[in-house]
CSV table of C-alpha atoms in Angstrom, one decimal:
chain,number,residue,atom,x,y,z
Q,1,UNK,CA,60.3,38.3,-0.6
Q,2,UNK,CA,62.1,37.6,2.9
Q,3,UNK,CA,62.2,40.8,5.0
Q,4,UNK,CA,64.6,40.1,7.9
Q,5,UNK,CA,63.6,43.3,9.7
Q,6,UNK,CA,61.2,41.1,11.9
Q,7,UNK,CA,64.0,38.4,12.3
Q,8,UNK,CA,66.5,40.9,13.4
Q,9,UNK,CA,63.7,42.3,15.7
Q,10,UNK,CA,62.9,38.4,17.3
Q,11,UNK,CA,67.2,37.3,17.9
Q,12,UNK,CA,67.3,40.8,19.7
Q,13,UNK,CA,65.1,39.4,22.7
Q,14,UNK,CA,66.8,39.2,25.3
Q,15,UNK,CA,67.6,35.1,26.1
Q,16,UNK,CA,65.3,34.6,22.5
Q,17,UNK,CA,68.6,33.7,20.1
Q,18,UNK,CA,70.2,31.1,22.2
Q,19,UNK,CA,66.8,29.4,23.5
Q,20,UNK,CA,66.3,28.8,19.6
Q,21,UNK,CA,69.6,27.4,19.0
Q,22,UNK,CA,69.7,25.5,22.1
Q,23,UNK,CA,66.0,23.6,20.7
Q,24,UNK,CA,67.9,22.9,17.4
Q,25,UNK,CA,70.0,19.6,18.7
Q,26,UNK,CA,67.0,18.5,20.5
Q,27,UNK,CA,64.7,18.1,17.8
Q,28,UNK,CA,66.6,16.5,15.8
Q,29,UNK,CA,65.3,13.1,16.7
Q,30,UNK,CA,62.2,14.3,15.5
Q,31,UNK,CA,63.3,13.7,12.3
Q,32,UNK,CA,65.1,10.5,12.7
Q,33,UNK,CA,63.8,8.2,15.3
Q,34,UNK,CA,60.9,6.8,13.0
Q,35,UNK,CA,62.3,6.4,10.3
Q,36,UNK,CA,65.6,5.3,12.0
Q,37,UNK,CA,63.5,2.5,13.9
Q,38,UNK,CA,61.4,1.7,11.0
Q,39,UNK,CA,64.8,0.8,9.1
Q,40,UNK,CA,66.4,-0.4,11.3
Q,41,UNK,CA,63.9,-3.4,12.9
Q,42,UNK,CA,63.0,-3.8,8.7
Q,43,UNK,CA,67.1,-4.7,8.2
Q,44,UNK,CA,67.4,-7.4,11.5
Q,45,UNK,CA,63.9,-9.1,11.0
Q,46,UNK,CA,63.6,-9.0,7.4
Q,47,UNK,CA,59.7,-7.5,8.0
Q,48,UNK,CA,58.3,-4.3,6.7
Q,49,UNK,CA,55.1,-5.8,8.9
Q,50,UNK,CA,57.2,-6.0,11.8
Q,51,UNK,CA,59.2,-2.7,11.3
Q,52,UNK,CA,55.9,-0.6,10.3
Q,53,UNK,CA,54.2,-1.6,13.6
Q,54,UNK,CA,57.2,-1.0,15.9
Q,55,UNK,CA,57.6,2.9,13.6
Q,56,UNK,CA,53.9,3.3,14.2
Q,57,UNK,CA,53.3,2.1,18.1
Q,58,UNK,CA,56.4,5.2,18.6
Q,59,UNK,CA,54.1,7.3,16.7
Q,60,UNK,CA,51.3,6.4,18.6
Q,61,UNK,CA,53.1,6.7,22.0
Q,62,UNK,CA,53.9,10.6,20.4
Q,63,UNK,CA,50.6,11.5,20.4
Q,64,UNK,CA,48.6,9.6,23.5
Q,65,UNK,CA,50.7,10.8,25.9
Q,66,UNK,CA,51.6,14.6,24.8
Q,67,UNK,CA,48.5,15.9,26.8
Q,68,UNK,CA,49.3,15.0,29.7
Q,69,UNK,CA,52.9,16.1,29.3
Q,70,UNK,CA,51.1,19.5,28.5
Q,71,UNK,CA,49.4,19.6,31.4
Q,72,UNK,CA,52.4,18.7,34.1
Q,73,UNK,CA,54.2,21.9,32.0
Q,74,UNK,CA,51.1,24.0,32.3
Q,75,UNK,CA,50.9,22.9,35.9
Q,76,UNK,CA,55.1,22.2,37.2
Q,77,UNK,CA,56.6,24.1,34.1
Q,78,UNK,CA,59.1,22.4,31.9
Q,79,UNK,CA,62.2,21.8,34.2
Q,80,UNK,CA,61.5,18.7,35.2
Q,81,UNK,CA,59.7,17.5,32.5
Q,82,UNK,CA,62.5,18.3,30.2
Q,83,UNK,CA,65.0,16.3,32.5
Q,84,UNK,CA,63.1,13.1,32.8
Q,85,UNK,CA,62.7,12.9,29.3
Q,86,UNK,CA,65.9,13.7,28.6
Q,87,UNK,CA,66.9,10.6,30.5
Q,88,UNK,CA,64.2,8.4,30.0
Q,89,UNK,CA,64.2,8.6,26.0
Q,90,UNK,CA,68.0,7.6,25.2
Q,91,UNK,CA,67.7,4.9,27.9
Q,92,UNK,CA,64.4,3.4,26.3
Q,93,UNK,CA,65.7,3.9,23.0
Q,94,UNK,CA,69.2,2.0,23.8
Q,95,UNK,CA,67.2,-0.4,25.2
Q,96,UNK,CA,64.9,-1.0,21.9
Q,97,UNK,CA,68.7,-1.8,20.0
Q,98,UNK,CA,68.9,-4.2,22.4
Q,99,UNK,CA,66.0,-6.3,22.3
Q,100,UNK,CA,66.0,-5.8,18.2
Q,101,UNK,CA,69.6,-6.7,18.3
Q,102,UNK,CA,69.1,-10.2,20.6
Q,103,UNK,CA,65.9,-10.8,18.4
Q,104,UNK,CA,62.9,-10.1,21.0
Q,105,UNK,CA,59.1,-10.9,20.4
Q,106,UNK,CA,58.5,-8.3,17.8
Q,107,UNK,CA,55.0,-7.6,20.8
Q,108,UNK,CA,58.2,-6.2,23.3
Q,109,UNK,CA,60.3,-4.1,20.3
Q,110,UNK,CA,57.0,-2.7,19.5
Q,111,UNK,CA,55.7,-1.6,23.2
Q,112,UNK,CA,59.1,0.1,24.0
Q,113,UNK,CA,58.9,2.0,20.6
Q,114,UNK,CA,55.4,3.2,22.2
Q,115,UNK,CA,57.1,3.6,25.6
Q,116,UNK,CA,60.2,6.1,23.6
Q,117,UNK,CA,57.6,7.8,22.2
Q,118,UNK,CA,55.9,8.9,25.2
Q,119,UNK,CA,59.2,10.3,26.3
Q,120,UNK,CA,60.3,12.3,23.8
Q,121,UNK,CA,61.3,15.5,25.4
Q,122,UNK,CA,59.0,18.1,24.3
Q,123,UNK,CA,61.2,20.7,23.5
Q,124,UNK,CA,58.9,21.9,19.9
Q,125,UNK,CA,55.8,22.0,22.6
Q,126,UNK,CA,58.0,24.3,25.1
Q,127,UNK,CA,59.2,26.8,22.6
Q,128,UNK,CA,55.7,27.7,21.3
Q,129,UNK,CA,54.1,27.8,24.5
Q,130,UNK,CA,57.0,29.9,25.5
Q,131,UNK,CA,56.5,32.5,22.4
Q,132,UNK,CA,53.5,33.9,23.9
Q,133,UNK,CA,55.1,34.1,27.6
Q,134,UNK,CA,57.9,36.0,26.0
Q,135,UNK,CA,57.0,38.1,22.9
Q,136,UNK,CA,54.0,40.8,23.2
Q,137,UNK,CA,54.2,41.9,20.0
Q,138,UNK,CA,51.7,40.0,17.6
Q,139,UNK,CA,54.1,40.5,14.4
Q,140,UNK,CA,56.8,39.1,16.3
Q,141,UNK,CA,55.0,36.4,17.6
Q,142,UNK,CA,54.0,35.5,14.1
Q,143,UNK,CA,57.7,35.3,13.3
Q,144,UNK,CA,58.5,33.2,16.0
Q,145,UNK,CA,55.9,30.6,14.9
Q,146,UNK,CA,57.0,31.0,11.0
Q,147,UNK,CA,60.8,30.2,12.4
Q,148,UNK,CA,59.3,27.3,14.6
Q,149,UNK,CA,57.9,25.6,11.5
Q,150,UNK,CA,60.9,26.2,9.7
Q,151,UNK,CA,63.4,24.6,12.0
Q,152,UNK,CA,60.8,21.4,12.0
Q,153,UNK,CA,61.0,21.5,8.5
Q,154,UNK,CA,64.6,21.7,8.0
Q,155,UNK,CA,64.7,18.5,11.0
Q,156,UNK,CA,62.1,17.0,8.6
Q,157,UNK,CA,65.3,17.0,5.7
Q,158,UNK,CA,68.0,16.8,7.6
Q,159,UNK,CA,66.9,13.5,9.8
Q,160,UNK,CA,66.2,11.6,6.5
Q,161,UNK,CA,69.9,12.7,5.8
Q,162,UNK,CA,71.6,11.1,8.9
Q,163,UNK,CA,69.3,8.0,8.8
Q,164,UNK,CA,70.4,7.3,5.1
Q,165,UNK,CA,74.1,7.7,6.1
Q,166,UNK,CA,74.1,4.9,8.7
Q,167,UNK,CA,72.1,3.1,6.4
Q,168,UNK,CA,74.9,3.4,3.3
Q,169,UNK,CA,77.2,2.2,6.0
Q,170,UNK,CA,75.2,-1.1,6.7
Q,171,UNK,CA,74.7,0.3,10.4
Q,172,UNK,CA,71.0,1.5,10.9
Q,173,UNK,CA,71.0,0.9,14.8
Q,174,UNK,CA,73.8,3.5,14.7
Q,175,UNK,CA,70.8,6.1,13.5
Q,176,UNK,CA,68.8,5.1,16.5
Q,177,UNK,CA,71.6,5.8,19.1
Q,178,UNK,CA,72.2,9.3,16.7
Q,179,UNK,CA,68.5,10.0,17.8
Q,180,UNK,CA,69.5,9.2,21.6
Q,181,UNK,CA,72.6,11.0,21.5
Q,182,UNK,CA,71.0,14.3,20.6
Q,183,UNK,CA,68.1,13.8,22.8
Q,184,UNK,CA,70.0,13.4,25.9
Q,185,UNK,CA,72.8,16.1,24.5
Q,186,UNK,CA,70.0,18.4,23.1
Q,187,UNK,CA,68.0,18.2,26.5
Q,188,UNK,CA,70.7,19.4,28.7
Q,189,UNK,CA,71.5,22.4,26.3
Q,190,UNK,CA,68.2,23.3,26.2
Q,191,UNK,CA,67.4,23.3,29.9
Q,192,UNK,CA,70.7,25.8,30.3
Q,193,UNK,CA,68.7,28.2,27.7
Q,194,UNK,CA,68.1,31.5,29.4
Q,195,UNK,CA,64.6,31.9,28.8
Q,196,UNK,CA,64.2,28.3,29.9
Q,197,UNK,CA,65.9,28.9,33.4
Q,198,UNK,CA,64.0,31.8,33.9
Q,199,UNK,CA,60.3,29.9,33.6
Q,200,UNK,CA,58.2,31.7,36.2
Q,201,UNK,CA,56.4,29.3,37.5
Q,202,UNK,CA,52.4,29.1,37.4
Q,203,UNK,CA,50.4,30.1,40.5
Q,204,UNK,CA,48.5,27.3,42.4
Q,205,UNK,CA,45.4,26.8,41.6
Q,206,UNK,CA,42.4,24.0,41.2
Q,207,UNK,CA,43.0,20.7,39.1
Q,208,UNK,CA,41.7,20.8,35.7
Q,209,UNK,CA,39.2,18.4,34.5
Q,210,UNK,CA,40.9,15.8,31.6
Q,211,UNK,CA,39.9,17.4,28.1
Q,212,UNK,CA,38.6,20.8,30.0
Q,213,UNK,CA,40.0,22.7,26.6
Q,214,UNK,CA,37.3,20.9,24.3
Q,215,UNK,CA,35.3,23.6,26.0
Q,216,UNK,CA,35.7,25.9,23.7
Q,217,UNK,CA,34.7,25.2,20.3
Q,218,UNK,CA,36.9,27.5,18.1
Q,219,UNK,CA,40.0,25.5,19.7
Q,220,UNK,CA,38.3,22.2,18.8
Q,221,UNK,CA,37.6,23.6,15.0
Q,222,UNK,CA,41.0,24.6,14.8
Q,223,UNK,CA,42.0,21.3,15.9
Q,224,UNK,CA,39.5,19.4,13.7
Q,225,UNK,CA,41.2,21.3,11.0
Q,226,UNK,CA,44.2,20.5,11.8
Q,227,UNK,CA,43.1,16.9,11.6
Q,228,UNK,CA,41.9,17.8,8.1
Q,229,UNK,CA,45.0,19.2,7.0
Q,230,UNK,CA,47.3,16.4,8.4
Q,231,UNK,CA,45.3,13.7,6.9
Q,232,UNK,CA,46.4,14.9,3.5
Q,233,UNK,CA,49.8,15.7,4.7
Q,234,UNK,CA,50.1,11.5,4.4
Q,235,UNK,CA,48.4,11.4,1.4
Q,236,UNK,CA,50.8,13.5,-0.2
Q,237,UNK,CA,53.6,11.4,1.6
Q,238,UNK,CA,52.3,8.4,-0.4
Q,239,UNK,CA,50.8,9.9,-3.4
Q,240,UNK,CA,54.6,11.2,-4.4
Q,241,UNK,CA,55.5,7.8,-3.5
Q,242,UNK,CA,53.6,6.4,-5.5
Q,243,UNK,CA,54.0,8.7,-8.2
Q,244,UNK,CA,58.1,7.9,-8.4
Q,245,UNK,CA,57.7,4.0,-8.1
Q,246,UNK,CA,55.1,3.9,-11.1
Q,247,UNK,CA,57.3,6.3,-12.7
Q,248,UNK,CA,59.9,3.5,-12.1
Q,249,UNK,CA,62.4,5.7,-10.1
Q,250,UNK,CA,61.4,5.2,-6.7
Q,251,UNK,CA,64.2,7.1,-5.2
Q,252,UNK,CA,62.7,10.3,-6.8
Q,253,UNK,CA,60.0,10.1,-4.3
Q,254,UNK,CA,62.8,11.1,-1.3
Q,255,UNK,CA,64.3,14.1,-3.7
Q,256,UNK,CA,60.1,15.5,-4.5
Q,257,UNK,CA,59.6,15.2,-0.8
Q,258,UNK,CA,62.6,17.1,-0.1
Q,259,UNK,CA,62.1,20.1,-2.7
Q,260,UNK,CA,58.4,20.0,-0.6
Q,261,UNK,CA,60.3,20.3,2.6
Q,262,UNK,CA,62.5,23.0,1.4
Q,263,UNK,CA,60.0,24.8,-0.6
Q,264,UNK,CA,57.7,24.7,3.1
Q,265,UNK,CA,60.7,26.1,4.8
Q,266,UNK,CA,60.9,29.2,2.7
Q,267,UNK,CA,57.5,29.6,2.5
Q,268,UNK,CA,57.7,30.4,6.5
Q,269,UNK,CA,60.3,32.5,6.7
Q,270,UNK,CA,58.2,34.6,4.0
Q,271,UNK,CA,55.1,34.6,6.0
Q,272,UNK,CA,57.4,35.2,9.2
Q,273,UNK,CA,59.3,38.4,7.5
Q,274,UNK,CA,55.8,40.6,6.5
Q,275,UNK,CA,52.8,41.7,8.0
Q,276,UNK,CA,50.0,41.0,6.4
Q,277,UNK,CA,46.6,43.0,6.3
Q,278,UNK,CA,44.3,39.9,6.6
Q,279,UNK,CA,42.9,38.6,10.2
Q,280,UNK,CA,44.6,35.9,11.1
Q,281,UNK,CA,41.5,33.3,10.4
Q,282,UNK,CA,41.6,34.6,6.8
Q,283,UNK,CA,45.3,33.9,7.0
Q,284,UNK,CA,44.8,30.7,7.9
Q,285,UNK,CA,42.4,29.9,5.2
Q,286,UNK,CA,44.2,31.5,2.4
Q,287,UNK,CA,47.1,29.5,3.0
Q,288,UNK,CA,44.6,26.1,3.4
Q,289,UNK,CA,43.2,27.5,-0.3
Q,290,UNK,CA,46.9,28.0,-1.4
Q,291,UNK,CA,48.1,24.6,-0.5
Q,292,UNK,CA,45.1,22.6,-1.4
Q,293,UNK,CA,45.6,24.3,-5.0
Q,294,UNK,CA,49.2,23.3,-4.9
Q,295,UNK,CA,48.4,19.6,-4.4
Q,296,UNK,CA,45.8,20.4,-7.1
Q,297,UNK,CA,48.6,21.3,-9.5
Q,298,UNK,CA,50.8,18.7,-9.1
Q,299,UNK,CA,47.6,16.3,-9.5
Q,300,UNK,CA,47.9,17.1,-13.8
Q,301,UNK,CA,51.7,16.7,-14.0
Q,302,UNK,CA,52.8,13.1,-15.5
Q,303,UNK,CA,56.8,13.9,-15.8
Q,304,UNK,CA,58.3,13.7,-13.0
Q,305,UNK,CA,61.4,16.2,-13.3
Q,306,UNK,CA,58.2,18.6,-13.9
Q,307,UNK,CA,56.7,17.0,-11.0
Q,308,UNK,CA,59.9,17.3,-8.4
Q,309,UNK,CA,60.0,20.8,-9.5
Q,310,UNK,CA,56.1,21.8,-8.9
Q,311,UNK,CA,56.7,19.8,-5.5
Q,312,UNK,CA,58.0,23.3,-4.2
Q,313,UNK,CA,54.9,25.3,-5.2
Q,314,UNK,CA,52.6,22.3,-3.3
Q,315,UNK,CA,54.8,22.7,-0.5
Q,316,UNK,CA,55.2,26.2,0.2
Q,317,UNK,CA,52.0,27.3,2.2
Q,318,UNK,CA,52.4,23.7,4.2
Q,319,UNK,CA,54.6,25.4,6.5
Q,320,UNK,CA,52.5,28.8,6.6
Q,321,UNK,CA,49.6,26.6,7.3
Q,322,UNK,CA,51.2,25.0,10.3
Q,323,UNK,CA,52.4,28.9,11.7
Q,324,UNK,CA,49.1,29.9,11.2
Q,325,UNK,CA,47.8,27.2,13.5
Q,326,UNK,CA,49.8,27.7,16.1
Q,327,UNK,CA,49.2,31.1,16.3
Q,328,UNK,CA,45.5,30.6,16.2
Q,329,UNK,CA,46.3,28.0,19.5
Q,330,UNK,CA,47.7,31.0,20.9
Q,331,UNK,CA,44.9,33.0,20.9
Q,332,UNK,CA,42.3,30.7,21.7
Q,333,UNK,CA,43.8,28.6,24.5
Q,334,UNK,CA,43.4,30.1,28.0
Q,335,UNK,CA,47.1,31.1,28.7
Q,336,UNK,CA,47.0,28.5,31.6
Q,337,UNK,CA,46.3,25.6,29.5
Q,338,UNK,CA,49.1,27.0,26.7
Q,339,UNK,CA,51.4,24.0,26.9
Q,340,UNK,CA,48.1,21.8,26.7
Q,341,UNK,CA,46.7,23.0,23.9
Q,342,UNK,CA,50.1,23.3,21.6
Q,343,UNK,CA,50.3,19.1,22.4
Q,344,UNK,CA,46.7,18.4,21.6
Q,345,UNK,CA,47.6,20.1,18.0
Q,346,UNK,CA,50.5,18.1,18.2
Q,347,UNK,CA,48.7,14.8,18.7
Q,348,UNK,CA,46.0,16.0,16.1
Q,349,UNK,CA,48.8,16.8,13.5
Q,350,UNK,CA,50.4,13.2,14.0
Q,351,UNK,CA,47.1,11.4,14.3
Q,352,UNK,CA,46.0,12.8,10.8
Q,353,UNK,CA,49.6,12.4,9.0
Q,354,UNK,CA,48.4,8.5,10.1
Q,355,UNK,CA,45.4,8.4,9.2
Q,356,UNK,CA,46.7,9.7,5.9
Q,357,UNK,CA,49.4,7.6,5.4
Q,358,UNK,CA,47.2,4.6,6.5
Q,359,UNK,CA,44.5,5.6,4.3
Q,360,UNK,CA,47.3,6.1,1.2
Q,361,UNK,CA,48.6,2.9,1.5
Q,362,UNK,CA,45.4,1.2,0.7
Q,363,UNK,CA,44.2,3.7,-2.1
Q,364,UNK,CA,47.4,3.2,-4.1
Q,365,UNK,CA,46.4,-0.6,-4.1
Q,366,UNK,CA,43.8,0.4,-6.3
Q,367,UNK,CA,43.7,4.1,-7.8
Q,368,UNK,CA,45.8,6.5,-9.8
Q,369,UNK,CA,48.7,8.7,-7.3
Q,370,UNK,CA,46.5,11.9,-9.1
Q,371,UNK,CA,43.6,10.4,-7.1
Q,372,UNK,CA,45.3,10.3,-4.1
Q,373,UNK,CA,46.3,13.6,-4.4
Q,374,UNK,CA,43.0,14.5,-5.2
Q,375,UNK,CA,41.9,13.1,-1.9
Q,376,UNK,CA,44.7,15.4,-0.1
Q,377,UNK,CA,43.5,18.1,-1.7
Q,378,UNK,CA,39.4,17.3,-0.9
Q,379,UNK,CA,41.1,17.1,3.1
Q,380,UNK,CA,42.2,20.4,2.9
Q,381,UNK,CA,39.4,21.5,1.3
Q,382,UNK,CA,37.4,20.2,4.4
Q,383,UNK,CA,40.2,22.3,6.6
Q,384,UNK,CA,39.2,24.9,4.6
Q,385,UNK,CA,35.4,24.6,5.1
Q,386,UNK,CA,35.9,24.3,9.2
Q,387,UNK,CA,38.2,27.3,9.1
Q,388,UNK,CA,35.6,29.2,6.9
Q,389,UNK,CA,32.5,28.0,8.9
Q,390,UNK,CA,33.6,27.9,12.6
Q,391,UNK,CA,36.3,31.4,12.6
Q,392,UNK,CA,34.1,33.8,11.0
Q,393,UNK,CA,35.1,37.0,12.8
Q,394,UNK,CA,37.9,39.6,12.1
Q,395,UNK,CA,39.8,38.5,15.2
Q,396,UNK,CA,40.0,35.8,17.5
Q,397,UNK,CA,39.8,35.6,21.5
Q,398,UNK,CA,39.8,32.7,24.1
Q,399,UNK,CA,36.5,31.1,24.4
C-alpha cells in the first residue's frame, strides 16, 4: 500500500516540487533518443546492422564519458555543465539527421551517435546527487530516490510512446528532433529550478586521482552488483522478446515490457511511501531475492496473456532495486565525489543492460526464452551473492 505521508513531506521542501518537475522534460530523451536513432537510421539505410551500431556507439558514448561529467559537477557544480549540454546535444543530434538524411558513411552517423551521447545533459545524475545535499532526513531521502526511479520508469514508457507515433506517421527523424527539442527546452527549465540556482559551490581543494572512488570496496561491490543486476535487465529485454515472437505475436513483447515498466513504477512509490525495519543492505538484497524470483516465475508461464500479466509481479522490485542502489551510493561515496559516484552506477547500469542485451541476442539463437530468463535470474542471483557477501553490517558508512 502507497502512503503519501512521506510524499507530502518531500514536495513540502522548500525549491524540492518544482526542481522535480523541472527534471521531467529533460529526461525525456532518455527514453527516446535510442530507440528514436535505432529506428530511424534502420528506415533510411534499410540496416538493422547499421542502425544497431549507430543505437549502441550513443549508448556507449552514455556511459564512457559520465565520470568525467561527474567529476567537473563534483568539482564546478552543475551550471555550466548543464548549459553546455543543453546546447551541445540538440546541435549533435540535428546534426546526426543530417548526415543520416544525405546518406553519410554509416563510420560518421555512428561516431556522432557516440559524440550525443556524451552530451546528454545529466539532469538524472544532478537530481540524486542533489537529494543528499538537500534532504537530511533518511526516510525522505529514501522517497526521493523511490520517486527518481519512478519518473525514469515512466520516461522508460512514455519515450517508446512518442517514438512509435512518428514512426505510424512515416517520420522517425521527427522522434530524434522530439529528443533535441526537450533536451534543449528541458535544460533551460531545469537550470531556472530553485534548488538548482542555489548550488553552493564546492570548496577548493586538490585534484582527484582518475578512479580515486574504486578505493573503497563496498562502493565497487555495490557497483559490481549493479553490473549484475543490469546484465539481466537485457536478458529480460530479450527473453520477453523472444517469448512474443515464438509465441507469434511479436508486438506483445512492447505491451509485457510495458506492464514491467508500470508494475516497476508502482513498486517505487510503495518502497518510497513506508519505512521499513530492515538495514538498508538487507533492503537491497530482499528486493534482488524478490526480483530474481519474479523473473523465476515468469520462466514456467507458456501463455502469454498469463505471461503479460505476471510481467508486473517480475517487474515490481526492478525499480526498488534501482532506489536501493542509489541510496547505498549515497552513503558510501565521500560527499565530495557524490556526482561521481551516481555516474559510475550510471555507466555500470548501462554497461550491463548491454552486456545483457548482447549476450540475449546470441542465446536466443540457440536456447529456449525460459533459459534466458533463467540466466537473468542466475545474474541477479550473483547481485544477490555480492550484496550478501561484501555489505554484511546493519548500516553502511563511507569507506
Amino acid at each position: 500500500m502507497i502512503s503519501l505521508q512521506r510524499y507530502r513531506q518531500f514536495f513540502n521542501v522548500p525549491g524540492m516540487g518544482a526542481t522535480v518537475l523541472a527534471s521531467i522534460v529533460g529526461r525525456i530523451p532518455i527514453g527516446v533518443a535510442g530507440l528514436a536513432i535505432l529506428l530511424f537510421v534502420q528506415g533510411r539505410s534499410g540496416s538493422f546492422a547499421q542502425a544497431g551500431t549507430a543505437s549502441a556507439f550513443y549508448v556507449i558514448g552514455l556511459a564512457l564519458v559520465a565520470p568525467s561529467l561527474g567529476r567537473l559537477i563534483d568539482r564546478n557544480g552543475p551550471r555550466q555543465i548543464l548549459m553546455t549540454c543543453s546546447i551541445a546535444y540538440p546541435a549533435v543530434l540535428l546534426g546526426l539527421v543530417v548526415l543520416v538524411l544525405h546518406g553519410a558513411h554509416p563510420a560518421w552517423v555512428a561516431a556522432c551517435a557516440l559524440v550525443a551521447g556524451s552530451v546528454l545533459p545529466p539532469i538524472t545524475i544532478c537530481m540524486r546527487t542533489l537529494y543528499p545535499r538537500a534532504l537530511n532526513d533518511a526516510g525522505l531521502l529514501q522517497t526521493a530516490y523511490s520517486i527518481d526511479s519512478a519518473l525514469v520508469e515512466t520516461v522508460f514508457i512514455a519515450g517508446p510512446a512518442l517514438v512509435a507515433l512518428f514512426v505510424a506517421i512515416d517520420y522517425p527523424a521527427g522522434a530524434v528532433m522530439l529528443a533535441a527539442a526537450f533536451a534543449a527546452v528541458g535544460g533551460v527549465i531545469f537550470l531556472r529550478a530553485p534548488v538548482i540556482r542555489g548550488w553552493a559551490m564546492p570548496e577548493t581543494g586538490s585534484r582527484r586521482r582518475r578512479l580515486a572512488l574504486l578505493r573503497y570496496p563496498k562502493l565497487v561491490a555495490v557497483f559490481a552488483a549493479t553490473v549484475m543486476y543490469s546484465v539481466a535487465f537485457g536478458l529480460f529485454e530479450v527473453a520477453v522478446t523472444a517469448f512474443a515472437a515464438q509465441k507469434g505475436a511479436p508486438a506483445a513483447a512492447g505491451i509485457a515490457l510495458a506492464i514491467a515498466s508500470a508494475g516497476s513504477a508502482v513498486g517505487a512509490l510503495v518502497y518510497g511511501g513506508r519505512h521499513w525495519s530492515p538495514p538498508l543492505p538487507r533492503q537491497f538484497l530482499i528486493g534482488l531475492g524478490l526480483m530474481a524470483a519474479g523473473i523465476l516465475l515468469l520462466a514456467t508461464i507458456g501463455n502469454i496473456y498469463l505471461f503479460a500479466l505476471a510481467s508486473i509481479i517480475a517487474g515490481a522490485p526492478m525499480a526498488p532495486v534501482i532506489a536501493a542502489q542509489s541510496l547505498l551510493v549515497s552513503r558510501l561515496a565521500p560527499r565530495e565525489m557524490l556526482a561521481e559516484g551516481f555516474t559510475w552506477g550510471s555507466t555500470c547500469l548501462l554497461g550491463g543492460i548491454g552486456v545483457g542485451i548482447a549476450t540475449g541476442g546470441v542465446l536466443a539463437e540457440y536456447v529456449t526464452p525460459s533459459l534466458i530468463l533463467l540466466a537473468a535470474a542466475g545474474a541477479t542471483g550473483c547481485a544477490g551473492a555480492i550484496a550478501w557477501l561484501a555489505l554484511p553490517k546493519e548500516t553502511v558508512d563511507a569507506g
